[in-house]
Amino acid sequence: MIDEAVKQDVIEEEVSFRDRLATVDEKGKRKWVTAQKPKGKFYNIRTWVSWGFFVLFFTIPFITYHGRPFIMINIPQAEFIIFGKIFWPQDFFIFGIMMITFIVFIVLFTAAFGRLFCGWVCPQTIFMEMLFRKVEYFIEGDAAKQKLLNKGPWTGEKIRKKTTKHIVFFLLAFIIANFFLSYIISMKELEKIITEPVSEHFGGFMSILIFSAVFYGVYAYFREQVCTVVCPYGRLQSVLLDRNSMIVAYDYKRGEPRGKFKKEKTAEINTGDCIDCFQCVKVCPTNIDIRNGTQMECVGCTACIDACDKMMDAVGRPRGLVRYASENGIADGKKLRYTGRMKFYTGLLIVLTGLLTTLLLTRKEVDGTIIRATGQLYQERGADSLSNLYTIKIENKTLNEIPVQLKLEGEMGEIGKVELVGSGHIQVMKEGQGAGSFFIVLPRSAIKSRKIGLKVGLYQGDERITELKTNFMGPFTRF
Ligand code: SF4
Ligand code: SF4
């Protein structure tokens, strides 16, 4: 039986469509959404995807690489570790490229695949629909029972259920807040906050409490409003989507005119396939009717696809009245195809991702520059050798102090040598810089041109850290 309240809401909204959000009534008051639990193919796959997300979310903070977190985004202290590599403010250009790549990625991805991200992998959707909402179904029952409970008097059962739900919600929010904080300050620091006296980590302790309160507020009360009111990505949909984008769409050509299910279609009863059962509306976590077309509140969660497929099975009509499709695809009555445009965008996205990955993986943790001393060309070294004087600056982006030795590499390394001025190595402080001067000495017989390209290896003990290039300047005449 159709829920009359839901039907009335939809009718009201159709009369004043686009006047307001689907979760706001005519007085501007929030309409609480009690979405029915979806069941079906997409919901099952999304459940598996969410398990994958949970495994990643709760295990990554424990992963370390060379003694440091695998991922750490410490915005307050401008310290970032991505895939175990530290990024300092001087790496900002990489961040710039990352941001540009990310924005291009989002634009192309959304243009081709709509809100696939929101429905399938957005942490907000996953935590809300796959964790908190499931807890709610478990404690309070499905939508109908929840509505009854909400409307009913404060009996012992209602107090027990509501209290249990909110305690569990707060505990979950507390756990998420701890892990969220570990992505900012690292699991090691979080452990200190947990195990050491509160007085020593008052700021950290307060952060956990504030994050817990925020997450609890979001998942217990604010819920879908994050997607429909706050999320900037959601607000951008209207400019990012076009008529060829893949969206969750209602096939109005097949579905209209909608009407109650009748076994036989006659000349008088010639309705479309939509049996106006409102199941797609009842399962919608943002309270919209997908039959009204693409709407900015739609997070592409696929719940309406599952609900409608179930109804189509029940009445013996083909599935896919609500499905992944493009506006043009529906208008032309065609199934969703992996179009040339989508292929092009996918190719571009793969290239961008590859570029970014290469940038991240090839970024050096210890780097430097070698400059030839100005005003000097070369020095005579006895009867058979020449030398050039250089200065070197070394940047150490690691958390360890490094004694750096220099060695001449390649062919010239076998016949020439590096003579460091002062001690035998340059001490480079952790997260700091080191500098020094050195000579490169080559035998005259090896100098076949005025300018010779050389490679200088930077070593820590026997471990080669990196290699820098420079030039050796000899006399104009050949020896
Ligand atoms: S319209 Fe469908 S896909 Fe969009 S949010 Fe509602 S249930 Fe999810
Ligand atoms: S679930 Fe399908 S048949 Fe039922 S109202 Fe929605 S679109 Fe129509």
CSV table of C-alpha atoms and ligand atoms in Angstrom, one decimal:
chain,number,residue,atom,x,y,z
A,1,MET,CA,0.0,0.0,0.0
A,2,ILE,CA,1.2,3.5,-0.9
A,3,ASP,CA,2.3,5.5,2.1
A,4,GLU,CA,-0.2,8.4,1.8
A,5,ALA,CA,2.1,10.9,3.5
A,6,VAL,CA,4.8,10.2,1.0
A,7,LYS,CA,2.3,10.5,-1.9
A,8,GLN,CA,1.0,13.8,-0.5
A,9,ASP,CA,4.5,15.2,-0.2
A,10,VAL,CA,5.2,14.3,-3.8
A,11,ILE,CA,2.0,15.8,-5.0
A,12,GLU,CA,2.6,19.0,-3.1
A,13,GLU,CA,6.1,19.2,-4.5
A,14,GLU,CA,4.9,18.7,-8.0
A,15,VAL,CA,2.5,21.6,-7.6
A,16,SER,CA,5.3,23.9,-6.4
A,17,PHE,CA,8.3,22.1,-8.0
A,18,ARG,CA,11.7,23.7,-7.4
A,19,ASP,CA,10.3,26.1,-4.9
A,20,ARG,CA,12.3,24.4,-2.2
A,21,LEU,CA,14.4,21.4,-1.3
A,22,ALA,CA,12.6,18.0,-1.1
A,23,THR,CA,13.5,17.9,2.6
A,24,VAL,CA,12.0,21.2,3.5
A,25,ASP,CA,8.3,21.9,3.9
A,26,GLU,CA,6.3,25.0,2.8
A,27,LYS,CA,7.2,26.7,6.1
A,28,GLY,CA,10.9,26.1,5.7
A,29,LYS,CA,10.9,23.4,8.3
A,30,ARG,CA,13.1,20.3,7.9
A,31,LYS,CA,11.2,17.2,6.8
A,32,TRP,CA,12.7,14.2,8.5
A,33,VAL,CA,13.5,11.4,5.9
A,34,THR,CA,12.8,7.9,7.0
A,35,ALA,CA,14.0,6.0,4.0
A,36,GLN,CA,12.9,2.4,3.5
A,37,LYS,CA,15.7,-0.1,3.5
A,38,PRO,CA,16.7,-0.9,-0.2
A,39,LYS,CA,17.1,-4.5,-1.3
A,40,GLY,CA,18.5,-5.6,-4.6
A,41,LYS,CA,21.6,-6.1,-6.8
A,42,PHE,CA,23.0,-2.6,-6.5
A,43,TYR,CA,22.5,-2.4,-2.8
A,44,ASN,CA,24.4,-5.7,-2.4
A,45,ILE,CA,27.3,-4.6,-4.5
A,46,ARG,CA,27.4,-1.2,-2.7
A,47,THR,CA,27.5,-3.1,0.6
A,48,TRP,CA,30.6,-5.0,-0.6
A,49,VAL,CA,32.2,-1.8,-1.8
A,50,SER,CA,31.5,-0.2,1.6
A,51,TRP,CA,33.2,-3.1,3.3
A,52,GLY,CA,36.3,-2.4,1.1
A,53,PHE,CA,36.1,1.2,2.2
A,54,PHE,CA,35.9,0.4,5.9
A,55,VAL,CA,38.8,-2.0,5.7
A,56,LEU,CA,40.9,0.7,4.0
A,57,PHE,CA,39.7,3.5,6.3
A,58,PHE,CA,40.4,1.6,9.5
A,59,THR,CA,43.7,0.0,8.5
A,60,ILE,CA,45.6,2.7,6.6
A,61,PRO,CA,46.4,4.7,9.8
A,62,PHE,CA,48.2,1.6,11.2
A,63,ILE,CA,50.4,1.3,8.1
A,64,THR,CA,53.9,2.8,8.3
A,65,TYR,CA,56.6,3.2,5.7
A,66,HIS,CA,60.2,3.8,6.8
A,67,GLY,CA,58.8,4.5,10.3
A,68,ARG,CA,56.4,7.2,9.2
A,69,PRO,CA,52.6,7.1,8.5
A,70,PHE,CA,51.5,5.9,5.0
A,71,ILE,CA,49.1,8.8,4.8
A,72,MET,CA,49.0,11.9,7.0
A,73,ILE,CA,47.3,15.2,6.1
A,74,ASN,CA,48.4,17.6,8.8
A,75,ILE,CA,46.9,20.9,7.6
A,76,PRO,CA,47.5,22.9,10.8
A,77,GLN,CA,51.3,22.2,10.6
A,78,ALA,CA,51.4,22.1,6.8
A,79,GLU,CA,52.9,18.6,6.9
A,80,PHE,CA,51.7,16.0,4.4
A,81,ILE,CA,52.7,12.4,3.9
A,82,ILE,CA,51.2,10.7,0.9
A,83,PHE,CA,52.0,7.1,0.2
A,84,GLY,CA,54.8,7.3,2.8
A,85,LYS,CA,56.4,10.3,1.1
A,86,ILE,CA,56.7,13.6,3.0
A,87,PHE,CA,55.7,16.8,1.3
A,88,TRP,CA,56.9,20.1,2.7
A,89,PRO,CA,55.7,23.6,1.9
A,90,GLN,CA,58.5,23.8,-0.7
A,91,ASP,CA,56.8,21.0,-2.6
A,92,PHE,CA,53.8,23.2,-3.1
A,93,PHE,CA,54.1,23.0,-6.8
A,94,ILE,CA,53.4,19.3,-6.6
A,95,PHE,CA,50.3,20.1,-4.6
A,96,GLY,CA,49.3,22.7,-7.2
A,97,ILE,CA,49.6,20.0,-9.9
A,98,MET,CA,47.7,17.6,-7.7
A,99,MET,CA,44.9,20.1,-7.2
A,100,ILE,CA,44.7,20.9,-10.9
A,101,THR,CA,44.7,17.2,-11.8
A,102,PHE,CA,42.1,16.6,-9.1
A,103,ILE,CA,39.8,19.3,-10.4
A,104,VAL,CA,40.2,18.2,-14.1
A,105,PHE,CA,39.6,14.6,-12.9
A,106,ILE,CA,36.4,15.7,-11.1
A,107,VAL,CA,35.1,17.7,-14.1
A,108,LEU,CA,35.7,14.9,-16.6
A,109,PHE,CA,34.6,12.1,-14.3
A,110,THR,CA,31.3,13.9,-13.5
A,111,ALA,CA,30.7,14.9,-17.1
A,112,ALA,CA,31.0,11.2,-18.1
A,113,PHE,CA,29.7,9.3,-15.1
A,114,GLY,CA,27.6,11.8,-13.1
A,115,ARG,CA,27.4,11.3,-9.4
A,116,LEU,CA,28.9,7.8,-9.4
A,117,PHE,CA,31.4,8.9,-6.7
A,118,CYS,CA,28.6,10.2,-4.4
A,119,GLY,CA,26.6,7.0,-4.5
A,120,TRP,CA,29.4,4.5,-4.3
A,121,VAL,CA,32.5,5.8,-2.6
A,122,CYS,CA,31.8,9.1,-0.9
A,123,PRO,CA,32.6,8.6,2.8
A,124,GLN,CA,29.5,10.6,3.8
A,125,THR,CA,27.2,8.3,1.8
A,126,ILE,CA,29.0,5.1,3.0
A,127,PHE,CA,29.0,6.0,6.7
A,128,MET,CA,25.4,7.2,6.5
A,129,GLU,CA,23.8,4.5,4.4
A,130,MET,CA,26.0,1.6,5.2
A,131,LEU,CA,26.8,2.1,8.8
A,132,PHE,CA,24.5,4.5,10.7
A,133,ARG,CA,21.4,3.8,8.8
A,134,LYS,CA,21.9,0.0,9.1
A,135,VAL,CA,22.3,0.4,12.9
A,136,GLU,CA,19.1,2.4,12.9
A,137,TYR,CA,17.2,-0.3,10.9
A,138,PHE,CA,18.6,-2.9,13.3
A,139,ILE,CA,17.5,-1.1,16.4
A,140,GLU,CA,14.3,0.7,15.3
A,141,GLY,CA,13.2,-1.5,12.3
A,142,ASP,CA,12.4,-0.5,8.8
A,143,ALA,CA,10.9,2.9,7.7
A,144,ALA,CA,7.3,2.1,8.7
A,145,LYS,CA,8.3,1.0,12.2
A,146,GLN,CA,10.6,4.1,12.6
A,147,LYS,CA,7.7,6.4,11.6
A,148,LEU,CA,5.4,4.7,14.1
A,149,LEU,CA,8.0,5.0,16.8
A,150,ASN,CA,8.7,8.6,16.1
A,151,LYS,CA,5.1,9.5,16.1
A,152,GLY,CA,4.2,7.4,19.1
A,153,PRO,CA,4.3,8.4,22.8
A,154,TRP,CA,7.5,8.0,24.9
A,155,THR,CA,6.9,4.5,26.1
A,156,GLY,CA,9.5,2.4,27.8
A,157,GLU,CA,10.3,0.7,24.5
A,158,LYS,CA,10.7,4.0,22.7
A,159,ILE,CA,13.1,5.3,25.4
A,160,ARG,CA,15.1,2.1,25.3
A,161,LYS,CA,15.4,2.1,21.5
A,162,LYS,CA,16.2,5.8,21.1
A,163,THR,CA,18.7,5.7,23.9
A,164,THR,CA,20.4,2.6,22.6
A,165,LYS,CA,20.5,4.0,19.1
A,166,HIS,CA,22.1,7.3,20.2
A,167,ILE,CA,24.6,5.6,22.4
A,168,VAL,CA,25.7,3.4,19.5
A,169,PHE,CA,25.7,6.4,17.2
A,170,PHE,CA,28.0,8.3,19.6
A,171,LEU,CA,30.3,5.4,20.0
A,172,LEU,CA,30.6,5.0,16.3
A,173,ALA,CA,31.2,8.7,15.9
A,174,PHE,CA,33.8,8.5,18.6
A,175,ILE,CA,35.6,5.7,16.8
A,176,ILE,CA,35.4,7.5,13.5
A,177,ALA,CA,36.7,10.7,15.1
A,178,ASN,CA,39.7,8.9,16.5
A,179,PHE,CA,40.6,7.4,13.1
A,180,PHE,CA,39.9,10.7,11.4
A,181,LEU,CA,42.3,12.4,13.8
A,182,SER,CA,44.9,9.8,13.2
A,183,TYR,CA,44.9,10.8,9.5
A,184,ILE,CA,45.8,14.3,10.7
A,185,ILE,CA,48.4,13.7,13.4
A,186,SER,CA,49.4,10.0,12.8
A,187,MET,CA,48.4,6.9,14.8
A,188,LYS,CA,51.5,7.2,16.9
A,189,GLU,CA,50.5,10.7,18.2
A,190,LEU,CA,46.9,9.5,18.7
A,191,GLU,CA,48.1,6.6,20.8
A,192,LYS,CA,49.9,9.1,23.0
A,193,ILE,CA,46.7,11.1,23.4
A,194,ILE,CA,44.8,7.9,24.4
A,195,THR,CA,47.4,6.4,26.7
A,196,GLU,CA,49.1,9.4,28.4
A,197,PRO,CA,47.5,11.8,30.9
A,198,VAL,CA,44.9,14.2,29.4
A,199,SER,CA,46.7,17.2,30.9
A,200,GLU,CA,49.7,16.5,28.5
A,201,HIS,CA,47.5,16.4,25.4
A,202,PHE,CA,44.6,18.6,26.2
A,203,GLY,CA,44.4,20.0,22.7
A,204,GLY,CA,44.3,16.5,21.2
A,205,PHE,CA,41.8,15.3,23.7
A,206,MET,CA,39.5,18.3,22.9
A,207,SER,CA,39.9,17.6,19.1
A,208,ILE,CA,38.7,14.0,19.6
A,209,LEU,CA,35.7,15.3,21.6
A,210,ILE,CA,34.9,18.0,19.0
A,211,PHE,CA,35.2,15.6,16.0
A,212,SER,CA,33.1,13.0,17.8
A,213,ALA,CA,30.4,15.6,18.5
A,214,VAL,CA,30.5,16.8,14.8
A,215,PHE,CA,30.3,13.2,13.4
A,216,TYR,CA,27.5,12.3,15.8
A,217,GLY,CA,25.6,15.5,14.8
A,218,VAL,CA,26.1,14.8,11.2
A,219,TYR,CA,25.0,11.2,11.2
A,220,ALA,CA,22.3,11.4,13.9
A,221,TYR,CA,20.7,14.7,12.8
A,222,PHE,CA,22.1,16.5,9.8
A,223,ARG,CA,22.3,13.5,7.6
A,224,GLU,CA,21.3,14.0,3.9
A,225,GLN,CA,21.5,17.8,4.4
A,226,VAL,CA,25.3,17.4,4.0
A,227,CYS,CA,24.8,16.3,0.4
A,228,THR,CA,21.9,18.5,-0.4
A,229,VAL,CA,22.9,21.8,1.3
A,230,VAL,CA,26.6,21.7,2.3
A,231,CYS,CA,28.6,19.6,-0.2
A,232,PRO,CA,30.2,21.9,-2.9
A,233,TYR,CA,30.5,19.0,-5.3
A,234,GLY,CA,26.8,18.4,-5.1
A,235,ARG,CA,26.2,22.1,-5.9
A,236,LEU,CA,28.4,21.9,-9.0
A,237,GLN,CA,26.4,19.1,-10.6
A,238,SER,CA,24.2,21.5,-12.5
A,239,VAL,CA,27.2,22.9,-14.4
A,240,LEU,CA,29.2,19.6,-14.7
A,241,LEU,CA,26.4,17.3,-16.0
A,242,ASP,CA,25.1,17.4,-19.5
A,243,ARG,CA,22.6,15.4,-21.5
A,244,ASN,CA,25.1,12.7,-22.2
A,245,SER,CA,26.3,12.2,-18.6
A,246,MET,CA,25.5,8.9,-17.0
A,247,ILE,CA,22.9,9.4,-14.2
A,248,VAL,CA,20.3,7.4,-12.3
A,249,ALA,CA,17.3,8.2,-14.5
A,250,TYR,CA,13.7,7.3,-14.9
A,251,ASP,CA,12.7,6.1,-18.4
A,252,TYR,CA,9.7,8.5,-18.9
A,253,LYS,CA,9.2,7.2,-22.4
A,254,ARG,CA,8.5,3.8,-21.1
A,255,GLY,CA,7.0,4.7,-17.8
A,256,GLU,CA,4.4,7.4,-18.8
A,257,PRO,CA,1.5,7.8,-18.5
A,258,ARG,CA,1.9,6.2,-15.1
A,259,GLY,CA,-1.1,4.5,-13.5
A,260,LYS,CA,-2.1,1.7,-11.2
A,261,PHE,CA,-1.2,-1.7,-12.2
A,262,LYS,CA,-3.7,-3.6,-14.3
A,263,LYS,CA,-2.9,-7.0,-15.6
A,264,GLU,CA,-4.4,-6.3,-19.0
A,265,LYS,CA,-3.7,-3.1,-20.9
A,266,THR,CA,-6.7,-2.1,-23.0
A,267,ALA,CA,-7.5,0.8,-25.2
A,268,GLU,CA,-9.0,2.6,-22.2
A,269,ILE,CA,-6.3,1.6,-19.8
A,270,ASN,CA,-3.2,2.3,-21.8
A,271,THR,CA,-0.7,3.3,-19.1
A,272,GLY,CA,3.0,3.1,-19.3
A,273,ASP,CA,5.2,0.7,-17.2
A,274,CYS,CA,5.3,2.9,-14.1
A,275,ILE,CA,2.7,1.6,-11.7
A,276,ASP,CA,2.9,4.6,-9.5
A,277,CYS,CA,3.8,2.5,-6.5
A,278,PHE,CA,6.1,5.2,-5.0
A,279,GLN,CA,8.6,2.6,-4.0
A,280,CYS,CA,11.4,4.6,-5.7
A,281,VAL,CA,10.4,7.6,-3.5
A,282,LYS,CA,10.2,5.6,-0.3
A,283,VAL,CA,13.7,4.3,-0.5
A,284,CYS,CA,15.3,7.6,-1.5
A,285,PRO,CA,17.5,8.9,1.3
A,286,THR,CA,17.1,12.5,0.0
A,287,ASN,CA,13.3,12.2,-0.3
A,288,ILE,CA,13.1,13.0,-4.0
A,289,ASP,CA,11.0,11.5,-6.8
A,290,ILE,CA,13.4,10.4,-9.5
A,291,ARG,CA,10.4,10.5,-12.0
A,292,ASN,CA,10.7,14.3,-11.9
A,293,GLY,CA,14.0,14.0,-13.7
A,294,THR,CA,17.6,14.9,-12.7
A,295,GLN,CA,17.6,16.8,-9.5
A,296,MET,CA,20.5,18.2,-7.5
A,297,GLU,CA,19.5,16.3,-4.4
A,298,CYS,CA,20.0,12.9,-6.1
A,299,VAL,CA,23.2,11.4,-4.8
A,300,GLY,CA,23.1,8.5,-7.3
A,301,CYS,CA,22.8,5.9,-4.6
A,302,THR,CA,20.8,3.5,-6.9
A,303,ALA,CA,18.3,2.6,-4.1
A,304,CYS,CA,15.5,3.6,-6.5
A,305,ILE,CA,16.8,1.3,-9.2
A,306,ASP,CA,16.7,-1.6,-6.9
A,307,ALA,CA,13.2,-0.6,-5.6
A,308,CYS,CA,11.8,-0.2,-9.1
A,309,ASP,CA,13.4,-3.4,-10.4
A,310,LYS,CA,11.7,-5.3,-7.6
A,311,MET,CA,8.3,-3.8,-8.6
A,312,MET,CA,8.9,-4.6,-12.3
A,313,ASP,CA,9.7,-8.2,-11.3
A,314,ALA,CA,6.5,-8.4,-9.3
A,315,VAL,CA,4.3,-7.2,-12.1
A,316,GLY,CA,6.2,-9.1,-14.8
A,317,ARG,CA,7.6,-6.1,-16.7
A,318,PRO,CA,11.2,-5.7,-17.8
A,319,ARG,CA,13.6,-4.3,-15.3
A,320,GLY,CA,15.4,-1.0,-15.9
A,321,LEU,CA,12.5,1.5,-15.8
A,322,VAL,CA,14.8,3.4,-13.4
A,323,ARG,CA,18.4,2.8,-14.4
A,324,TYR,CA,21.8,4.2,-15.2
A,325,ALA,CA,21.2,6.1,-18.4
A,326,SER,CA,21.9,9.5,-20.0
A,327,GLU,CA,19.2,12.1,-20.7
A,328,ASN,CA,19.8,11.6,-24.4
A,329,GLY,CA,19.7,7.9,-24.1
A,330,ILE,CA,16.3,8.0,-22.5
A,331,ALA,CA,15.0,10.5,-25.1
A,332,ASP,CA,16.2,8.3,-28.0
A,333,GLY,CA,15.1,5.1,-26.2
A,334,LYS,CA,18.6,3.7,-26.3
A,335,LYS,CA,20.4,1.7,-23.6
A,336,LEU,CA,23.4,3.2,-22.0
A,337,ARG,CA,26.5,2.8,-24.1
A,338,TYR,CA,30.1,3.3,-23.4
A,339,THR,CA,30.3,6.2,-25.8
A,340,GLY,CA,33.4,7.5,-27.6
A,341,ARG,CA,33.2,10.6,-25.3
A,342,MET,CA,33.3,8.4,-22.2
A,343,LYS,CA,36.2,6.4,-23.7
A,344,PHE,CA,38.1,9.6,-24.4
A,345,TYR,CA,37.5,11.0,-20.9
A,346,THR,CA,38.4,7.6,-19.3
A,347,GLY,CA,41.7,7.7,-21.3
A,348,LEU,CA,42.4,11.2,-20.2
A,349,LEU,CA,41.7,10.3,-16.6
A,350,ILE,CA,44.0,7.4,-16.8
A,351,VAL,CA,46.8,9.6,-18.2
A,352,LEU,CA,46.2,12.2,-15.5
A,353,THR,CA,46.2,9.6,-12.7
A,354,GLY,CA,49.4,8.1,-14.2
A,355,LEU,CA,51.0,11.6,-14.3
A,356,LEU,CA,50.1,12.3,-10.7
A,357,THR,CA,51.3,8.8,-9.6
A,358,THR,CA,54.6,9.3,-11.4
A,359,LEU,CA,55.0,12.7,-9.8
A,360,LEU,CA,54.4,11.3,-6.4
A,361,LEU,CA,56.6,8.3,-6.8
A,362,THR,CA,59.5,10.0,-8.4
A,363,ARG,CA,59.7,12.9,-6.0
A,364,LYS,CA,63.0,12.9,-4.2
A,365,GLU,CA,63.2,13.0,-0.4
A,366,VAL,CA,66.8,14.2,-0.6
A,367,ASP,CA,67.6,16.6,-3.4
A,368,GLY,CA,70.1,19.2,-4.1
A,369,THR,CA,71.7,21.6,-6.6
A,370,ILE,CA,75.3,21.9,-7.6
A,371,ILE,CA,76.7,25.3,-8.8
A,372,ARG,CA,80.2,25.9,-10.2
A,373,ALA,CA,82.1,28.6,-8.2
A,374,THR,CA,81.8,31.8,-10.1
A,375,GLY,CA,84.8,33.6,-11.5
A,376,GLN,CA,86.9,30.5,-11.8
A,377,LEU,CA,87.2,28.3,-14.8
A,378,TYR,CA,89.6,25.6,-13.7
A,379,GLN,CA,92.6,25.0,-11.5
A,380,GLU,CA,95.9,23.3,-12.5
A,381,ARG,CA,96.5,20.2,-10.3
A,382,GLY,CA,100.2,19.3,-10.7
A,383,ALA,CA,101.3,18.4,-14.2
A,384,ASP,CA,98.6,15.9,-15.2
A,385,SER,CA,95.3,17.0,-13.6
A,386,LEU,CA,92.8,19.9,-13.6
A,387,SER,CA,90.0,20.7,-11.1
A,388,ASN,CA,86.8,22.7,-10.9
A,389,LEU,CA,85.4,24.2,-7.7
A,390,TYR,CA,81.7,23.7,-6.9
A,391,THR,CA,79.2,24.5,-4.1
A,392,ILE,CA,76.4,22.2,-3.3
A,393,LYS,CA,73.1,22.7,-1.4
A,394,ILE,CA,71.2,19.7,-0.1
A,395,GLU,CA,67.6,19.5,1.0
A,396,ASN,CA,66.7,16.8,3.4
A,397,LYS,CA,62.9,16.2,3.5
A,398,THR,CA,63.1,13.1,5.8
A,399,LEU,CA,62.8,12.9,9.5
A,400,ASN,CA,66.4,11.7,9.9
A,401,GLU,CA,69.8,13.6,10.0
A,402,ILE,CA,71.9,12.4,7.1
A,403,PRO,CA,75.7,12.5,6.7
A,404,VAL,CA,76.1,12.9,2.9
A,405,GLN,CA,79.2,11.8,1.0
A,406,LEU,CA,79.8,12.7,-2.7
A,407,LYS,CA,81.2,10.4,-5.4
A,408,LEU,CA,81.9,11.0,-9.0
A,409,GLU,CA,79.7,8.6,-11.0
A,410,GLY,CA,80.0,6.9,-14.4
A,411,GLU,CA,83.1,6.6,-16.6
A,412,MET,CA,84.7,9.7,-15.0
A,413,GLY,CA,84.2,8.2,-11.6
A,414,GLU,CA,86.8,5.6,-12.4
A,415,ILE,CA,89.5,8.2,-13.4
A,416,GLY,CA,88.4,11.3,-11.5
A,417,LYS,CA,87.5,12.1,-7.9
A,418,VAL,CA,85.6,14.4,-5.6
A,419,GLU,CA,87.5,16.3,-2.9
A,420,LEU,CA,85.2,17.8,-0.3
A,421,VAL,CA,86.4,20.9,1.4
A,422,GLY,CA,86.6,20.4,5.2
A,423,SER,CA,85.4,17.1,6.5
A,424,GLY,CA,84.6,14.0,4.5
A,425,HIS,CA,80.9,14.5,4.4
A,426,ILE,CA,78.1,17.2,4.6
A,427,GLN,CA,75.9,16.8,7.6
A,428,VAL,CA,72.3,17.6,6.7
A,429,MET,CA,69.8,18.1,9.5
A,430,LYS,CA,66.4,16.4,9.4
A,431,GLU,CA,63.8,18.5,7.6
A,432,GLY,CA,66.7,20.9,6.9
A,433,GLN,CA,69.3,21.9,4.5
A,434,GLY,CA,73.1,21.4,4.2
A,435,ALA,CA,75.7,23.1,2.1
A,436,GLY,CA,79.4,22.5,1.2
A,437,SER,CA,82.1,23.1,-1.3
A,438,PHE,CA,84.1,20.5,-3.3
A,439,PHE,CA,86.5,20.0,-6.1
A,440,ILE,CA,86.2,17.6,-8.9
A,441,VAL,CA,89.6,16.5,-10.1
A,442,LEU,CA,90.1,15.0,-13.6
A,443,PRO,CA,93.2,13.8,-15.4
A,444,ARG,CA,94.1,16.1,-18.3
A,445,SER,CA,94.0,13.1,-20.6
A,446,ALA,CA,90.3,12.7,-19.9
A,447,ILE,CA,89.4,16.2,-20.9
A,448,LYS,CA,88.4,16.0,-24.6
A,449,SER,CA,86.2,19.0,-24.8
A,450,ARG,CA,85.8,22.4,-23.1
A,451,LYS,CA,82.7,21.4,-21.3
A,452,ILE,CA,82.1,17.9,-19.9
A,453,GLY,CA,78.9,16.7,-18.4
A,454,LEU,CA,79.3,14.9,-15.0
A,455,LYS,CA,77.2,13.0,-12.6
A,456,VAL,CA,77.7,13.3,-8.8
A,457,GLY,CA,76.2,10.7,-6.6
A,458,LEU,CA,75.0,11.6,-3.1
A,459,TYR,CA,75.6,8.7,-0.7
A,460,GLN,CA,74.7,7.8,2.9
A,461,GLY,CA,77.3,5.2,3.7
A,462,ASP,CA,77.1,2.7,0.8
A,463,GLU,CA,73.5,3.6,0.0
A,464,ARG,CA,73.1,5.9,-3.0
A,465,ILE,CA,70.5,8.5,-2.2
A,466,THR,CA,70.3,10.4,-5.4
A,467,GLU,CA,72.4,11.7,-8.3
A,468,LEU,CA,72.9,15.3,-9.5
A,469,LYS,CA,74.3,16.6,-12.7
A,470,THR,CA,76.9,19.3,-13.3
A,471,ASN,CA,79.5,20.4,-15.8
A,472,PHE,CA,83.3,20.4,-15.7
A,473,MET,CA,85.0,23.3,-17.6
A,474,GLY,CA,88.4,22.7,-19.2
A,475,PRO,CA,90.7,24.9,-21.2
A,476,PHE,CA,89.8,26.0,-24.8
A,477,THR,CA,92.6,23.9,-26.3
A,478,ARG,CA,92.6,20.2,-26.4
A,479,PHE,CA,95.4,18.5,-24.5
B,1,SF4,S1,16.7,9.5,-6.7
B,1,SF4,FE1,17.4,7.4,-6.5
B,1,SF4,S2,19.6,7.5,-6.9
B,1,SF4,FE2,18.9,9.5,-6.4
B,1,SF4,S3,19.2,9.7,-4.2
B,1,SF4,FE3,17.1,9.1,-4.5
B,1,SF4,S4,17.2,6.9,-4.4
B,1,SF4,FE4,19.3,7.5,-4.6
B,2,SF4,S1,9.2,2.3,-8.3
B,2,SF4,FE1,9.1,2.2,-10.5
B,2,SF4,S2,7.0,1.7,-10.9
B,2,SF4,FE2,7.1,2.4,-8.8
B,2,SF4,S3,6.6,4.5,-8.9
B,2,SF4,FE3,8.8,4.4,-9.0
B,2,SF4,S4,9.3,4.3,-11.2
B,2,SF4,FE4,7.1,3.9,-10.9
